[in-house]
mmCIF file of C-alpha atoms in Angstrom:
data_model
loop_
_atom_site.group_PDB
_atom_site.id
_atom_site.type_symbol
_atom_site.label_atom_id
_atom_site.label_comp_id
_atom_site.label_asym_id
_atom_site.label_seq_id
_atom_site.Cartn_x
_atom_site.Cartn_y
_atom_site.Cartn_z
ATOM 1 C CA MET A 1 -25.687 -33.109 22.631
ATOM 2 C CA LYS A 2 -24.788 -31.275 25.827
ATOM 3 C CA LEU A 3 -21.054 -31.339 24.985
ATOM 4 C CA LYS A 4 -21.762 -30.065 21.503
ATOM 5 C CA THR A 5 -23.767 -27.159 22.905
ATOM 6 C CA ILE A 6 -20.977 -26.307 25.371
ATOM 7 C CA PHE A 7 -18.400 -26.433 22.556
ATOM 8 C CA ILE A 8 -20.469 -24.135 20.386
ATOM 9 C CA LEU A 9 -21.019 -21.650 23.238
ATOM 10 C CA ASN A 10 -17.315 -21.673 24.072
ATOM 11 C CA THR A 11 -16.409 -21.105 20.444
ATOM 12 C CA LEU A 12 -18.863 -18.193 20.181
ATOM 13 C CA LEU A 13 -17.474 -16.735 23.414
ATOM 14 C CA LEU A 14 -13.916 -16.889 22.078
ATOM 15 C CA LEU A 15 -14.980 -15.252 18.832
ATOM 16 C CA GLN A 16 -16.789 -12.523 20.739
ATOM 17 C CA MET A 17 -13.690 -11.907 22.863
ATOM 18 C CA GLU A 18 -11.683 -11.384 19.646
ATOM 19 C CA VAL A 19 -14.240 -8.875 18.397
ATOM 20 C CA TRP A 20 -14.054 -6.975 21.709
ATOM 21 C CA ALA A 21 -10.232 -7.238 21.996
ATOM 22 C CA GLN A 22 -8.600 -3.913 22.741
ATOM 23 C CA HIS A 23 -7.068 -2.205 19.760
ATOM 24 C CA GLY A 24 -5.168 1.013 19.578
ATOM 25 C CA SER A 25 -5.749 4.029 17.419
ATOM 26 C CA LEU A 26 -4.153 5.843 14.499
ATOM 27 C CA PHE A 27 -3.227 9.533 14.334
ATOM 28 C CA ILE A 28 -2.247 10.284 10.746
ATOM 29 C CA ILE A 29 -0.646 13.646 9.978
ATOM 30 C CA GLY A 30 -0.254 14.458 6.291
ATOM 31 C CA GLY A 31 3.019 16.331 6.467
ATOM 32 C CA GLY A 32 3.598 20.069 6.807
ATOM 33 C CA ASP A 33 3.384 21.982 10.063
ATOM 34 C CA ARG A 34 2.486 20.382 13.346
ATOM 35 C CA PRO A 35 0.698 23.177 15.222
ATOM 36 C CA PRO A 36 0.531 23.033 19.006
ATOM 37 C CA SER A 37 -3.207 22.385 18.907
ATOM 38 C CA LEU A 38 -2.583 19.261 16.830
ATOM 39 C CA MET A 39 0.085 17.947 19.198
ATOM 40 C CA ARG A 40 -2.178 18.548 22.195
ATOM 41 C CA THR A 41 -5.006 16.717 20.440
ATOM 42 C CA MET A 42 -2.706 13.760 19.712
ATOM 43 C CA ILE A 43 -1.434 13.592 23.294
ATOM 44 C CA ASP A 44 -4.983 13.858 24.689
ATOM 45 C CA ALA A 45 -6.285 11.174 22.285
ATOM 46 C CA ALA A 46 -3.447 8.799 23.257
ATOM 47 C CA GLU A 47 -4.789 8.784 26.848
ATOM 48 C CA LEU A 48 -1.367 8.514 28.429
ATOM 49 C CA SER A 49 -1.019 7.688 32.102
ATOM 50 C CA SER A 50 1.938 8.818 34.242
ATOM 51 C CA ARG A 51 3.507 5.341 33.833
ATOM 52 C CA ASP A 52 3.278 5.287 30.021
ATOM 53 C CA HIS A 53 6.083 6.176 27.650
ATOM 54 C CA ILE A 54 6.347 7.407 24.074
ATOM 55 C CA VAL A 55 8.591 5.972 21.376
ATOM 56 C CA ILE A 56 9.794 7.970 18.359
ATOM 57 C CA LEU A 57 10.811 5.772 15.394
ATOM 58 C CA THR A 58 13.197 7.741 13.210
ATOM 59 C CA MET A 59 14.205 5.161 10.618
ATOM 60 C CA SER A 60 12.548 7.108 7.760
ATOM 61 C CA SER A 61 14.748 10.112 8.250
ATOM 62 C CA ALA A 62 18.115 10.791 6.671
ATOM 63 C CA ASP A 63 18.901 12.767 9.859
ATOM 64 C CA PRO A 64 17.340 10.802 12.764
ATOM 65 C CA ASP A 65 18.728 13.045 15.509
ATOM 66 C CA THR A 66 17.242 16.171 13.947
ATOM 67 C CA SER A 67 13.848 14.456 13.381
ATOM 68 C CA TYR A 68 13.824 13.343 17.001
ATOM 69 C CA TYR A 69 14.804 16.797 18.230
ATOM 70 C CA TYR A 70 11.951 18.549 16.423
ATOM 71 C CA ILE A 71 9.212 16.110 17.393
ATOM 72 C CA LEU A 72 10.535 16.188 20.967
ATOM 73 C CA GLN A 73 10.144 19.986 20.947
ATOM 74 C CA ASP A 74 6.585 19.555 19.654
ATOM 75 C CA LEU A 75 5.594 16.994 22.293
ATOM 76 C CA GLN A 76 7.269 18.140 25.486
ATOM 77 C CA PRO A 77 4.957 21.063 26.220
ATOM 78 C CA PHE A 78 1.992 18.692 26.382
ATOM 79 C CA CYS A 79 3.267 15.669 28.262
ATOM 80 C CA GLN A 80 5.548 14.604 31.112
ATOM 81 C CA GLN A 81 6.074 11.028 29.916
ATOM 82 C CA VAL A 82 9.443 9.654 28.874
ATOM 83 C CA ILE A 83 9.976 10.205 25.135
ATOM 84 C CA ALA A 84 12.507 7.751 23.720
ATOM 85 C CA LYS A 85 14.114 7.674 20.286
ATOM 86 C CA LEU A 86 14.520 4.178 18.837
ATOM 87 C CA GLN A 87 16.683 4.012 15.702
ATOM 88 C CA PHE A 88 16.414 0.413 14.556
ATOM 89 C CA ALA A 89 18.655 -0.964 11.784
ATOM 90 C CA LYS A 90 19.132 -4.445 10.328
ATOM 91 C CA GLU A 91 21.954 -4.938 12.851
ATOM 92 C CA ASN A 92 19.790 -4.312 15.953
ATOM 93 C CA ALA A 93 16.364 -5.503 14.726
ATOM 94 C CA GLN A 94 16.542 -8.331 17.289
ATOM 95 C CA ASP A 95 17.533 -6.140 20.267
ATOM 96 C CA LYS A 96 15.302 -7.343 23.121
ATOM 97 C CA THR A 97 15.518 -4.153 25.207
ATOM 98 C CA MET A 98 14.563 -1.948 22.255
ATOM 99 C CA LEU A 99 11.779 -4.325 21.173
ATOM 100 C CA ASP A 100 10.375 -4.421 24.689
ATOM 101 C CA SER A 101 10.340 -0.638 24.841
ATOM 102 C CA LEU A 102 8.570 -0.476 21.483
ATOM 103 C CA ARG A 103 6.064 -3.195 22.400
ATOM 104 C CA SER A 104 5.117 -1.494 25.689
ATOM 105 C CA ALA A 105 4.868 2.072 24.334
ATOM 106 C CA LYS A 106 1.489 3.773 24.618
ATOM 107 C CA LEU A 107 2.252 6.205 21.748
ATOM 108 C CA ILE A 108 4.502 5.321 18.827
ATOM 109 C CA PHE A 109 5.348 8.226 16.531
ATOM 110 C CA ILE A 110 6.880 7.495 13.086
ATOM 111 C CA THR A 111 8.793 10.488 11.701
ATOM 112 C CA GLY A 112 8.793 11.702 8.121
ATOM 113 C CA GLY A 113 11.441 10.986 5.548
ATOM 114 C CA VAL A 114 11.507 8.144 3.021
ATOM 115 C CA GLN A 115 8.896 5.484 3.698
ATOM 116 C CA SER A 116 10.747 2.775 1.842
ATOM 117 C CA ARG A 117 13.789 3.403 4.074
ATOM 118 C CA PHE A 118 11.567 2.727 7.094
ATOM 119 C CA MET A 119 10.027 -0.411 5.626
ATOM 120 C CA ASP A 120 13.464 -1.803 4.560
ATOM 121 C CA VAL A 121 14.306 -1.955 8.255
ATOM 122 C CA VAL A 122 10.892 -2.937 9.655
ATOM 123 C CA LEU A 123 9.119 -5.336 7.267
ATOM 124 C CA ASN A 124 9.361 -9.030 8.198
ATOM 125 C CA THR A 125 11.216 -8.368 11.425
ATOM 126 C CA PRO A 126 10.414 -8.403 15.171
ATOM 127 C CA ILE A 127 10.075 -4.614 14.929
ATOM 128 C CA TYR A 128 7.015 -5.011 12.692
ATOM 129 C CA THR A 129 5.548 -7.565 15.129
ATOM 130 C CA ALA A 130 6.257 -5.285 18.129
ATOM 131 C CA ILE A 131 4.411 -2.357 16.490
ATOM 132 C CA HIS A 132 1.406 -4.580 15.886
ATOM 133 C CA GLU A 133 1.519 -5.924 19.437
ATOM 134 C CA ALA A 134 1.579 -2.383 20.862
ATOM 135 C CA TYR A 135 -1.350 -1.434 18.655
ATOM 136 C CA ASP A 136 -3.273 -4.545 19.673
ATOM 137 C CA ARG A 137 -2.725 -3.645 23.332
ATOM 138 C CA GLY A 138 -4.146 -0.151 22.849
ATOM 139 C CA ALA A 139 -1.241 2.003 21.709
ATOM 140 C CA MET A 140 -1.688 4.959 19.394
ATOM 141 C CA ILE A 141 0.354 4.757 16.215
ATOM 142 C CA ALA A 142 1.014 8.260 14.870
ATOM 143 C CA GLY A 143 3.090 9.568 12.054
ATOM 144 C CA THR A 144 3.674 12.405 9.627
ATOM 145 C CA SER A 145 4.480 12.238 5.931
ATOM 146 C CA ALA A 146 6.426 8.937 5.457
ATOM 147 C CA GLY A 147 5.237 7.969 8.970
ATOM 148 C CA ALA A 148 1.674 8.345 7.740
ATOM 149 C CA ALA A 149 2.328 6.556 4.463
ATOM 150 C CA VAL A 150 3.466 3.345 6.178
ATOM 151 C CA MET A 151 0.135 2.902 7.912
ATOM 152 C CA SER A 152 -1.686 1.689 4.804
ATOM 153 C CA ARG A 153 -1.597 -1.636 3.098
ATOM 154 C CA GLU A 154 -0.308 -0.236 -0.202
ATOM 155 C CA MET A 155 2.045 2.714 -0.184
ATOM 156 C CA ILE A 156 3.140 4.946 -3.041
ATOM 157 C CA THR A 157 6.877 5.115 -2.418
ATOM 158 C CA GLY A 158 7.274 8.786 -3.240
ATOM 159 C CA GLU A 159 8.351 8.220 -6.807
ATOM 160 C CA GLN A 160 4.784 8.471 -8.131
ATOM 161 C CA TRP A 161 5.735 10.972 -10.855
ATOM 162 C CA ARG A 162 7.670 8.353 -12.724
ATOM 163 C CA ALA A 163 5.988 6.238 -15.373
ATOM 164 C CA ASP A 164 6.598 3.109 -13.304
ATOM 165 C CA THR A 165 4.904 4.203 -10.045
ATOM 166 C CA LEU A 166 6.169 2.117 -7.192
ATOM 167 C CA TYR A 167 3.854 0.501 -4.658
ATOM 168 C CA SER A 168 4.892 -1.477 -1.664
ATOM 169 C CA GLU A 169 2.789 -4.012 0.211
ATOM 170 C CA LEU A 170 3.287 -3.432 3.912
ATOM 171 C CA SER A 171 0.369 -2.657 6.278
ATOM 172 C CA ILE A 172 1.961 -1.473 9.493
ATOM 173 C CA VAL A 173 -1.491 -1.159 11.034
ATOM 174 C CA TRP A 174 -4.359 -0.970 8.586
ATOM 175 C CA SER A 175 -5.468 -4.172 6.962
ATOM 176 C CA GLY A 176 -6.712 -2.798 3.682
ATOM 177 C CA THR A 177 -9.794 -0.830 4.635
ATOM 178 C CA ILE A 178 -10.317 2.510 6.276
ATOM 179 C CA TYR A 179 -12.508 1.912 9.276
ATOM 180 C CA ARG A 180 -14.320 4.306 11.526
ATOM 181 C CA SER A 181 -13.272 4.589 15.159
ATOM 182 C CA HIS A 182 -13.900 7.259 17.737
ATOM 183 C CA LYS A 183 -10.146 7.393 18.411
ATOM 184 C CA ASP A 184 -8.732 7.694 14.881
ATOM 185 C CA TRP A 185 -7.644 11.017 13.420
ATOM 186 C CA VAL A 186 -6.474 12.203 10.038
ATOM 187 C CA TYR A 187 -4.764 15.548 9.644
ATOM 188 C CA SER A 188 -3.655 17.306 6.498
ATOM 189 C CA PRO A 189 -2.708 20.984 6.231
ATOM 190 C CA ALA A 190 -4.886 21.179 3.122
ATOM 191 C CA LEU A 191 -7.912 19.643 4.850
ATOM 192 C CA SER A 192 -7.372 20.987 8.348
ATOM 193 C CA SER A 193 -8.142 18.549 11.189
ATOM 194 C CA ILE A 194 -10.704 15.859 10.558
ATOM 195 C CA ASN A 195 -11.859 13.508 13.289
ATOM 196 C CA ILE A 196 -13.033 10.244 11.763
ATOM 197 C CA LEU A 197 -16.198 9.634 13.766
#
């Protein structure tokens, strides 16, 4: 009886630890302009320390260098951290150095472009796992346009005006429901800035 009680208490303790496990946050930008106030809010919400770094994932973009340049210009006035561009492809999806940098980032920003281009590189790879591991350890996952679209379980691929609307099962971070957290943000130029509280 005593062993059974200890087993039950240990099981409950482990379950409780899972509930209280640290998780990151989402900062979802619905495309359009990224005003300085929005970038400052994102950097502040990410709670970056001087030792943290930021990773920009540019796989959605047809012009990754330009996407990186513009988000770098938006971020640099508000932070001193290293801001690294990671351009994964099928050929380097196993690159340990790049994956370690992604996994340990405190802020991961996914640029706009074509969301299916991003998911073609990321889904079912160590890149996907590394993004989830960073999030589980407290990283903020942020993105605009396509970068925002890949954060939901089901994604309209951008060809929604066709009769055969395309959806893609993916779930970079969300697991099917919108949940409320004091750290999660949604931004759309049409809606202004909305803190999900």
